[in-house]
Amino acid sequence: MSAEKNLSVLRHSAAHLVAQAVLEMYPETLLTIGPATQDGFFYDILPQVSLKEEDLEKIEQRMHELADKNFPITHEEISKDIARKIFNDNRFKLQLIDEIPGETVGLSRQGDFYDLCRGGHVDRTGDIRHFKLLGLSGSYWKADKNNQALQRITGTAFFTQEDLDTYVKQKEEAALYDHRRIGKQLNLFSFHEEGPGFPFFHPKGKLIINLLIDYLRQRQTELGYKEIATPIMLSDELWKRSGHYAHYKDNMYFCTIDEREYAIKPMNCPGSFLIFGERPHSYRELPLKLAEFGTVHRHELSGVLHGLMRVRAFTQDDTHIFCTFEQLEEQIIEVINLTHEVYTRFGFKINVGLSTRPANAMGSETAWDQAIDALKKSLVAAGIAYVLQPNEGAFYGPKIEFKIQDSMGREWQCGTIQVDLFQSENFDLTYVSSAGTKERPVIIHRAIYGSLERFFAILIEHFKGQFPFWLSPVQIRILTITDDQKEYALQCIAACQEAGLRVDFDRTSDPISGKIKTAQIEKIPWMVVIGKKEMQHGTVTLRYADGTQEPNISLADLISKAKRLAAQ
Ligand SMILES: [Zn+2]
Ligand SMILES: [Zn+2]
């Protein structure tokens, strides 16, 4: 049994333990399901009276008492008839019994507690020692909001106290640097009841988004990408043709205008295809790299919305590269290198996965093999190690997935490079080859940031709000000791602005210590302090966010130093 499997056995056993404790304390409670999750477990229950956060401590205490009793945990197979009698007062378990295939179901026991379960537990309740209940939230039976509302107790368990402590510390750190909290503190963005899940970017937040776009746009231009823009809203027929209607209808927004049905785009791809297909192409034009910073709308359930991490409208750095099969490898290498360069600039570690042919694949096996081969060769040529993810490709082609690891050790899936073997046929896209024949281009779908909103959220948490100099909305703040230095301060500001630096001036009458405090809260990387002495000598004192100082630098030196840093 692998360590991971072991951990999920332990956590699922901890879910039974929480259920046992809850039933002892609140006997009228109906239990539903209690699986292990990626980093813990949950149990969804229907109590007689809703539980409150403060009840968790008592439940946790009772779990420890049950662990101390060290009951053996046993498992047996029983007939469905017997199971129906045992669970006759629990409509959820009765439904589960009906849904389980076969004539028997599993029953686990510990002390006088029993639960419907297919098995996979630790031997005794005493094996479950290092656990913590993490919270209480709402859920629905079978995760369907039309069903009975339930309460979810979430927790985690580890084999050692040390592992549990580390996990709890990481959780606390993550909560401390939650992008929603920092976003408010730094005045970057907000959400309003008038548009649930639709972010509002404030000037400083929008500035950072623009800097991210500017950076990528400049690199793309250098690599010969052409930027396009396609409509937010397109006719229903288009989405039916692209397959989005069939696969994605439940997440799309629709409207009717002049008795014609339209959908708000959930993806940018079909817009690019219409542009490519609009006129004949020669092989000489390929590769054609059509880039779009395209805003898409996807209807997500309100329960899964999470700050900028999960929103209903977001902008993708989408590119569709139309090329020949022969060009596929070099194009993919170029995209891999660009992706690598972008992530490295932010200091992320990168893990790469290659997803291959799924069961529902479209197109010939030969084409798939060729495409997968090209992806593998490109990864090797770019010197990137990867993990093979068998059968995880999309139905229309294989893909490379980039996962970035942030400063708190968490992994986020962001960029993808996807080879499309289907849509050029579907949209009848062609080019004329050097031999004069009509051929289908291969399409590469590529995104590096993925969703700019989500990438921004990841950056906020990764940098803990302290953005690098080039991304800081305000790079330099001028602070004067008294109002006497105001004229000189204005000269300094003008010189910094002239050099293209983002600078502002604390005009309050606060003492210098207060001005420094404010700049620290706003996480401004450079403070330039000006007093009587600095004014007399025509210099400034540079104070960094970490409190270290460089006194007596000339304005010219300050500016050249800042410009160097801004270019990094
Ligand atoms: Zn179980
Ligand atoms: Zn696409």
XYZ file of C-alpha atoms and ligand atoms in Angstrom:
570
model
C 0.000 0.000 0.000
C 1.460 3.389 -0.940
C 1.960 6.102 1.672
C -0.709 8.201 -0.028
C -3.195 5.337 0.019
C -2.388 4.734 3.660
C -3.073 8.358 4.435
C -6.439 8.236 2.700
C -7.318 5.067 4.678
C -6.419 6.901 7.878
C -8.453 9.949 6.894
C -11.496 7.968 5.853
C -11.262 6.164 9.223
C -11.153 9.587 10.898
C -14.393 10.419 9.059
C -16.030 7.395 10.728
C -14.649 8.586 14.050
C -16.224 12.017 13.628
C -19.527 10.342 12.703
C -19.361 8.149 15.804
C -18.714 11.189 18.007
C -21.547 13.176 16.391
C -24.040 10.322 16.807
C -23.163 9.918 20.471
C -23.615 13.626 21.106
C -26.550 14.262 18.738
C -28.306 10.871 18.348
C -30.996 12.221 15.973
C -28.418 13.120 13.315
C -28.655 11.427 9.906
C -25.295 10.431 8.431
C -24.742 10.520 4.641
C -21.215 10.052 3.271
C -17.727 10.556 4.721
C -14.905 10.146 2.200
C -11.206 11.003 2.378
C -10.241 14.012 0.250
C -6.973 15.260 -1.163
C -5.830 16.796 2.103
C -8.222 15.429 4.691
C -11.765 14.160 4.962
C -15.330 15.321 5.412
C -18.592 13.914 6.663
C -21.891 15.307 5.353
C -24.615 15.076 7.977
C -28.176 16.211 8.628
C -28.426 17.113 12.314
C -31.729 17.776 14.084
C -30.517 21.248 15.013
C -27.781 22.911 12.941
C -24.307 22.555 14.435
C -22.228 25.648 15.114
C -18.492 26.226 14.734
C -18.033 26.144 18.508
C -19.511 22.615 18.661
C -16.512 21.317 16.708
C -14.201 21.569 19.701
C -16.467 19.315 21.763
C -16.815 16.857 18.871
C -13.048 16.773 18.478
C -12.726 16.114 22.214
C -15.171 13.212 21.969
C -13.198 11.810 19.006
C -10.084 11.725 21.201
C -12.025 9.848 23.896
C -13.207 7.289 21.314
C -9.638 6.933 20.054
C -8.522 6.282 23.639
C -11.052 3.433 23.894
C -9.124 1.823 21.022
C -12.093 -0.089 19.565
C -11.215 -2.610 16.890
C -12.620 -1.528 13.496
C -14.217 -4.473 11.720
C -15.770 -4.852 8.305
C -18.251 -7.384 6.995
C -20.374 -7.932 3.921
C -24.118 -8.134 4.648
C -27.153 -8.693 2.433
C -28.992 -5.653 1.190
C -32.129 -6.800 3.003
C -30.372 -6.780 6.355
C -28.743 -3.439 5.499
C -32.154 -1.920 4.719
C -33.379 -3.009 8.156
C -30.317 -1.614 9.910
C -30.598 1.744 8.133
C -34.401 1.908 7.871
C -34.517 5.321 9.608
C -31.915 6.907 7.287
C -33.261 7.724 3.824
C -29.783 8.700 2.544
C -28.224 5.342 3.428
C -31.273 3.558 1.969
C -30.718 5.366 -1.311
C -27.017 4.431 -1.251
C -27.900 0.786 -0.624
C -30.160 0.833 -3.705
C -27.416 2.402 -5.817
C -24.624 -0.010 -4.856
C -24.385 -2.766 -7.489
C -24.635 -6.394 -6.368
C -26.578 -8.129 -3.628
C -24.419 -7.247 -0.637
C -23.063 -4.071 0.953
C -20.259 -3.434 3.443
C -20.799 -2.644 7.113
C -18.081 -1.343 9.369
C -18.249 -1.387 13.162
C -16.304 0.214 15.980
C -17.713 -0.113 19.516
C -21.500 0.189 19.175
C -21.185 2.438 16.109
C -21.752 1.039 12.637
C -21.720 2.598 9.183
C -22.429 1.619 5.617
C -19.025 1.370 3.954
C -17.108 -0.533 1.338
C -14.115 -0.800 3.659
C -10.503 0.359 3.805
C -9.820 1.352 7.422
C -7.076 1.357 10.016
C -7.252 -1.549 12.515
C -8.357 0.282 15.649
C -9.726 3.687 16.622
C -6.520 4.153 18.647
C -4.610 4.360 15.342
C -6.321 7.714 14.691
C -4.484 10.164 16.938
C -3.278 13.176 15.026
C -6.350 14.830 13.585
C -8.042 18.203 13.579
C -11.522 19.387 12.634
C -11.085 22.336 10.295
C -14.545 23.718 9.787
C -18.228 23.493 9.178
C -19.853 24.376 5.871
C -22.990 23.823 3.861
C -23.409 21.129 1.218
C -26.165 19.292 -0.612
C -27.029 15.632 -0.846
C -25.255 14.330 -3.976
C -23.807 17.850 -4.432
C -27.047 18.938 -6.107
C -28.552 22.197 -4.918
C -32.061 20.918 -5.624
C -31.528 18.237 -2.985
C -31.613 18.303 0.814
C -29.187 20.861 2.332
C -26.648 19.216 4.648
C -23.861 20.273 6.994
C -20.298 19.300 6.185
C -17.711 18.736 8.889
C -14.226 18.980 7.387
C -11.044 17.795 9.005
C -7.678 16.271 8.384
C -5.547 13.529 9.915
C -1.886 12.549 9.741
C 0.284 9.744 11.047
C 2.424 12.069 13.173
C 1.767 15.170 15.247
C 4.642 16.857 13.425
C 2.942 16.386 10.028
C -0.312 17.709 11.450
C 1.394 20.772 12.971
C 3.145 21.533 9.674
C -0.160 21.277 7.821
C -1.966 23.543 10.282
C 0.853 26.094 10.093
C 0.698 26.075 6.281
C -3.061 26.541 6.439
C -2.697 29.508 8.783
C -0.048 31.033 6.550
C -2.267 30.568 3.507
C -5.181 32.237 5.342
C -2.952 35.126 6.375
C -1.940 35.750 2.758
C -5.335 34.974 1.230
C -5.555 37.117 -1.917
C -9.036 38.335 -0.925
C -7.640 39.760 2.295
C -4.572 41.327 0.662
C -6.661 42.555 -2.269
C -8.736 44.564 0.177
C -5.753 45.784 2.176
C -3.950 46.983 -0.975
C -7.128 48.274 -2.638
C -6.689 46.076 -5.734
C -10.152 44.708 -6.485
C -13.596 44.084 -5.037
C -16.769 42.100 -5.550
C -20.280 43.497 -5.387
C -23.646 41.963 -4.829
C -24.765 43.433 -8.165
C -22.479 41.018 -10.014
C -21.714 37.882 -7.997
C -18.544 36.249 -9.297
C -17.706 39.183 -11.587
C -14.612 41.012 -10.331
C -14.237 44.806 -10.196
C -10.626 45.929 -10.620
C -9.566 49.095 -8.852
C -6.855 51.337 -10.370
C -3.935 49.525 -8.711
C -5.290 46.064 -9.525
C -5.978 46.987 -13.133
C -2.484 48.432 -13.391
C -0.966 45.085 -12.394
C -3.194 43.193 -14.838
C -2.084 45.612 -17.561
C 1.586 45.111 -16.658
C 1.117 41.347 -16.960
C -0.508 41.833 -20.369
C 2.136 44.349 -21.525
C 4.956 41.998 -20.624
C 3.467 39.033 -22.472
C 2.320 41.168 -25.397
C 5.843 42.461 -25.896
C 7.368 38.957 -25.864
C 4.646 37.670 -28.201
C 5.245 40.512 -30.647
C 8.958 39.686 -30.658
C 8.036 36.088 -31.545
C 5.819 37.164 -34.445
C 2.389 36.733 -32.850
C -0.447 38.813 -34.304
C -3.024 40.152 -31.890
C -6.742 39.927 -32.649
C -10.015 40.640 -30.856
C -13.203 38.631 -31.362
C -16.774 39.350 -30.194
C -17.954 38.577 -26.670
C -21.274 37.346 -28.032
C -21.763 34.996 -30.978
C -24.655 33.084 -32.466
C -25.898 29.773 -31.121
C -25.127 27.964 -34.390
C -21.446 28.670 -33.915
C -21.385 27.083 -30.465
C -23.309 24.107 -31.747
C -20.744 23.680 -34.505
C -17.754 24.031 -32.184
C -19.153 21.407 -29.813
C -19.330 23.814 -26.867
C -23.115 23.756 -26.894
C -23.165 19.982 -26.465
C -20.390 19.794 -23.888
C -20.653 23.075 -22.075
C -24.215 24.372 -22.332
C -24.862 24.349 -18.567
C -21.995 26.782 -18.000
C -22.922 29.248 -20.760
C -24.929 32.471 -20.713
C -27.537 32.913 -23.440
C -29.667 35.723 -24.787
C -32.085 36.368 -27.626
C -31.779 39.421 -29.896
C -33.989 40.072 -32.942
C -35.364 36.569 -32.461
C -31.921 35.037 -32.891
C -30.203 33.034 -30.166
C -26.765 34.101 -28.988
C -24.322 32.893 -26.358
C -21.657 34.834 -24.465
C -18.375 33.150 -25.347
C -17.125 30.623 -22.795
C -13.941 30.194 -24.877
C -12.138 32.215 -27.505
C -11.283 29.435 -29.956
C -14.180 29.657 -32.451
C -13.581 33.403 -32.953
C -10.000 32.676 -34.043
C -11.185 29.917 -36.362
C -13.615 32.292 -38.095
C -10.790 34.766 -38.706
C -8.501 32.076 -40.113
C -11.241 30.633 -42.299
C -12.265 34.013 -43.673
C -9.806 33.918 -46.604
C -7.497 31.402 -48.330
C -4.024 30.916 -46.855
C -0.739 29.913 -48.436
C 1.750 27.632 -46.692
C 4.045 30.673 -46.734
C 1.852 32.382 -44.102
C 2.287 29.512 -41.656
C 2.829 29.359 -38.782
C 0.146 31.971 -38.140
C -0.039 32.859 -34.465
C -3.276 34.635 -33.577
C -3.177 35.969 -30.030
C -6.133 37.310 -28.089
C -6.530 38.655 -24.591
C -10.096 37.455 -24.653
C -12.660 37.803 -21.897
C -14.862 34.751 -21.449
C -17.907 34.132 -19.257
C -18.672 30.827 -17.589
C -21.526 30.236 -15.241
C -20.086 28.701 -12.073
C -22.291 27.692 -9.137
C -22.247 30.346 -6.424
C -20.897 27.795 -3.937
C -17.631 27.337 -5.815
C -16.858 31.028 -6.393
C -13.653 31.938 -4.580
C -12.290 35.484 -4.878
C -10.328 35.838 -8.119
C -9.412 32.136 -8.086
C -12.826 31.104 -9.345
C -14.914 33.749 -11.087
C -17.653 33.905 -13.699
C -15.825 36.237 -16.110
C -12.124 36.198 -16.832
C -9.570 37.118 -19.452
C -7.377 34.478 -21.020
C -4.066 35.005 -22.773
C -5.273 32.804 -25.564
C -3.335 32.024 -28.693
C -4.134 29.775 -31.612
C -1.169 28.773 -33.713
C -2.084 27.477 -37.175
C 0.787 25.471 -38.647
C 1.722 22.450 -40.742
C 2.434 19.073 -39.178
C 6.120 19.565 -40.011
C 6.169 22.832 -38.046
C 4.458 21.373 -35.004
C 7.574 20.438 -33.061
C 9.433 23.749 -33.435
C 6.264 25.680 -32.600
C 5.730 23.687 -29.438
C 9.360 24.145 -28.410
C 8.918 27.910 -28.844
C 5.769 27.906 -26.685
C 7.423 25.733 -24.015
C 10.377 28.105 -23.857
C 8.166 31.184 -23.619
C 6.052 29.576 -20.881
C 9.167 28.643 -18.973
C 10.552 32.165 -19.328
C 7.326 33.762 -18.072
C 6.966 31.524 -14.999
C 10.638 31.884 -14.117
C 10.307 35.669 -14.085
C 7.893 35.313 -11.148
C 10.115 32.801 -9.364
C 7.809 29.808 -9.717
C 9.060 26.226 -9.824
C 7.505 24.332 -12.716
C 6.137 20.811 -13.067
C 4.969 19.531 -16.424
C 2.507 16.802 -17.361
C 1.794 15.288 -20.787
C -1.781 14.080 -21.281
C -2.377 11.450 -23.944
C -5.272 9.872 -25.874
C -8.528 9.558 -23.876
C -11.213 6.941 -24.428
C -13.513 9.384 -26.272
C -10.787 10.618 -28.668
C -11.722 11.916 -32.108
C -9.475 11.554 -35.147
C -7.161 8.804 -36.345
C -4.797 6.926 -34.072
C -1.898 7.787 -36.400
C -2.542 11.504 -36.057
C -2.693 11.134 -32.274
C 0.553 9.182 -32.193
C 2.261 11.792 -34.365
C 1.019 14.650 -32.194
C 2.030 12.946 -28.930
C 5.389 12.149 -30.444
C 5.863 15.817 -31.400
C 4.975 16.924 -27.856
C 7.404 14.416 -26.315
C 10.234 15.414 -28.665
C 9.600 19.105 -27.978
C 9.758 18.582 -24.211
C 13.017 16.672 -24.551
C 14.449 19.306 -26.917
C 13.484 22.069 -24.472
C 15.146 20.099 -21.661
C 11.944 19.856 -19.607
C 11.235 16.819 -17.418
C 7.594 15.721 -17.495
C 5.155 13.238 -16.015
C 3.055 11.180 -18.396
C -0.710 11.465 -17.713
C -2.150 8.582 -19.733
C -5.628 9.068 -21.266
C -6.056 12.567 -19.806
C -5.990 14.514 -23.080
C -9.058 16.323 -24.445
C -11.176 14.498 -26.993
C -9.688 16.649 -29.785
C -5.987 16.246 -28.994
C -3.122 15.673 -26.520
C -1.834 18.446 -24.265
C 1.024 19.652 -22.114
C -0.008 21.037 -18.719
C 2.159 23.345 -16.656
C 1.829 23.361 -12.887
C 3.553 26.110 -10.972
C 4.665 25.809 -7.381
C 4.323 28.941 -5.251
C 6.353 30.257 -2.304
C 4.135 28.303 0.133
C 4.750 25.017 -1.690
C 1.287 24.845 -3.261
C 0.780 23.745 -6.856
C -1.441 25.523 -9.367
C -2.274 24.354 -12.840
C -2.022 27.348 -15.172
C -0.658 27.028 -18.686
C -1.594 24.496 -21.343
C -0.390 23.665 -24.824
C -3.004 21.690 -26.663
C -2.716 20.122 -30.095
C -6.045 20.145 -31.925
C -6.612 17.458 -34.536
C -10.333 18.066 -34.909
C -11.425 21.685 -35.288
C -9.636 22.475 -38.581
C -11.770 19.758 -40.161
C -14.871 20.868 -38.277
C -14.437 24.517 -39.317
C -13.171 23.558 -42.790
C -9.873 25.427 -42.331
C -7.361 24.965 -45.133
C -4.116 26.241 -46.605
C -2.537 25.677 -49.999
C 0.658 23.629 -49.772
C 3.825 24.204 -51.828
C 2.574 21.459 -54.168
C -0.632 23.403 -54.705
C -2.862 20.996 -52.760
C -5.400 22.003 -50.114
C -4.349 20.864 -46.649
C -5.684 21.147 -43.107
C -3.568 23.163 -40.675
C -2.777 21.777 -37.241
C -4.028 24.084 -34.490
C -2.174 24.635 -31.229
C -4.252 26.185 -28.426
C -1.952 27.823 -25.955
C -2.365 29.823 -22.725
C 0.402 30.747 -20.287
C -1.274 32.780 -17.560
C -4.477 30.835 -18.224
C -6.938 33.159 -16.513
C -5.326 36.529 -15.805
C -7.622 36.965 -12.803
C -6.588 33.654 -11.293
C -2.917 34.188 -12.118
C -3.131 37.581 -10.388
C -4.611 35.892 -7.294
C -1.818 33.307 -7.320
C 0.767 36.115 -7.596
C -0.767 38.032 -4.676
C -0.487 34.959 -2.445
C 2.906 33.889 -3.841
C 4.411 37.328 -3.140
C 2.300 37.771 0.023
C 1.294 41.177 -1.343
C 4.889 42.359 -1.679
C 5.120 42.504 -5.459
C 8.490 42.725 -7.198
C 9.521 46.237 -8.175
C 8.449 45.928 -11.828
C 4.914 44.851 -10.839
C 4.352 47.244 -7.924
C 1.546 49.723 -8.622
C 3.523 52.380 -6.728
C 7.254 51.741 -6.942
C 8.511 54.763 -5.017
C 6.880 56.902 -2.360
C 8.407 60.242 -1.439
C 8.218 61.089 2.273
C 9.263 64.460 3.658
C 10.225 65.066 7.285
C 8.465 68.467 7.272
C 6.592 70.635 4.786
C 9.764 72.679 4.228
C 11.034 70.004 1.845
C 7.896 70.021 -0.302
C 9.401 71.922 -3.245
C 12.411 69.615 -3.396
C 10.104 66.584 -3.111
C 8.112 67.776 -6.130
C 11.333 68.101 -8.128
C 12.243 64.514 -7.197
C 8.805 63.265 -8.245
C 9.030 65.031 -11.609
C 12.444 63.474 -12.260
C 11.200 59.967 -11.366
C 8.106 60.348 -13.528
C 10.237 61.586 -16.400
C 12.176 58.307 -16.116
C 8.942 56.302 -16.384
C 8.826 55.256 -12.741
C 5.589 54.998 -10.769
C 5.994 57.423 -7.905
C 3.707 59.175 -5.431
C 3.978 61.585 -2.546
C 2.646 61.316 1.009
C 1.053 64.741 1.454
C -0.246 64.129 4.965
C 1.081 66.026 7.964
C 1.842 62.728 9.782
C 5.212 62.384 11.486
C 7.781 60.531 9.386
C 7.291 57.334 11.441
C 3.579 57.396 10.557
C 4.315 57.955 6.873
C 6.713 55.002 6.882
C 4.094 52.831 8.575
C 1.508 53.700 5.932
C 3.929 52.902 3.105
C 4.725 49.575 4.748
C 1.053 48.650 5.030
C 0.645 49.506 1.351
C 3.711 47.324 0.629
C 5.499 49.999 -1.393
C 8.977 48.670 -2.226
C 10.945 51.929 -2.054
C 10.504 54.882 0.296
C 12.493 57.971 -0.465
C 12.959 60.032 2.674
C 13.773 63.710 2.355
C 14.776 65.916 5.300
C 16.634 69.142 5.724
C 20.055 67.540 5.238
C 19.059 65.714 2.049
C 17.608 68.917 0.609
C 20.780 70.876 1.364
C 23.019 68.253 -0.291
C 20.669 67.532 -3.176
C 20.469 63.857 -2.174
C 17.839 61.435 -0.812
C 17.736 58.572 1.688
C 16.422 55.347 0.181
C 14.524 53.102 2.579
C 13.568 49.575 1.485
C 10.444 47.691 2.537
C 12.522 45.521 4.887
C 13.687 48.627 6.801
C 17.287 48.803 5.551
C 18.444 52.219 4.361
C 20.904 53.781 1.936
C 21.594 57.396 2.895
C 22.965 60.193 0.705
C 22.297 58.934 -2.787
C 22.053 61.398 -5.601
C 18.766 61.605 -7.460
C 20.490 60.463 -10.659
C 21.820 57.333 -8.933
C 18.417 56.627 -7.401
C 16.767 56.793 -10.803
C 19.274 54.620 -12.632
C 19.086 52.031 -9.840
C 15.278 52.064 -10.023
C 15.269 51.722 -13.797
C 17.573 48.722 -13.621
C 15.309 47.055 -11.068
C 12.150 47.852 -13.047
C 13.589 46.035 -16.060
C 14.211 42.775 -14.154
Zn -15.359 3.256 5.917
Zn -8.516 27.528 -28.029
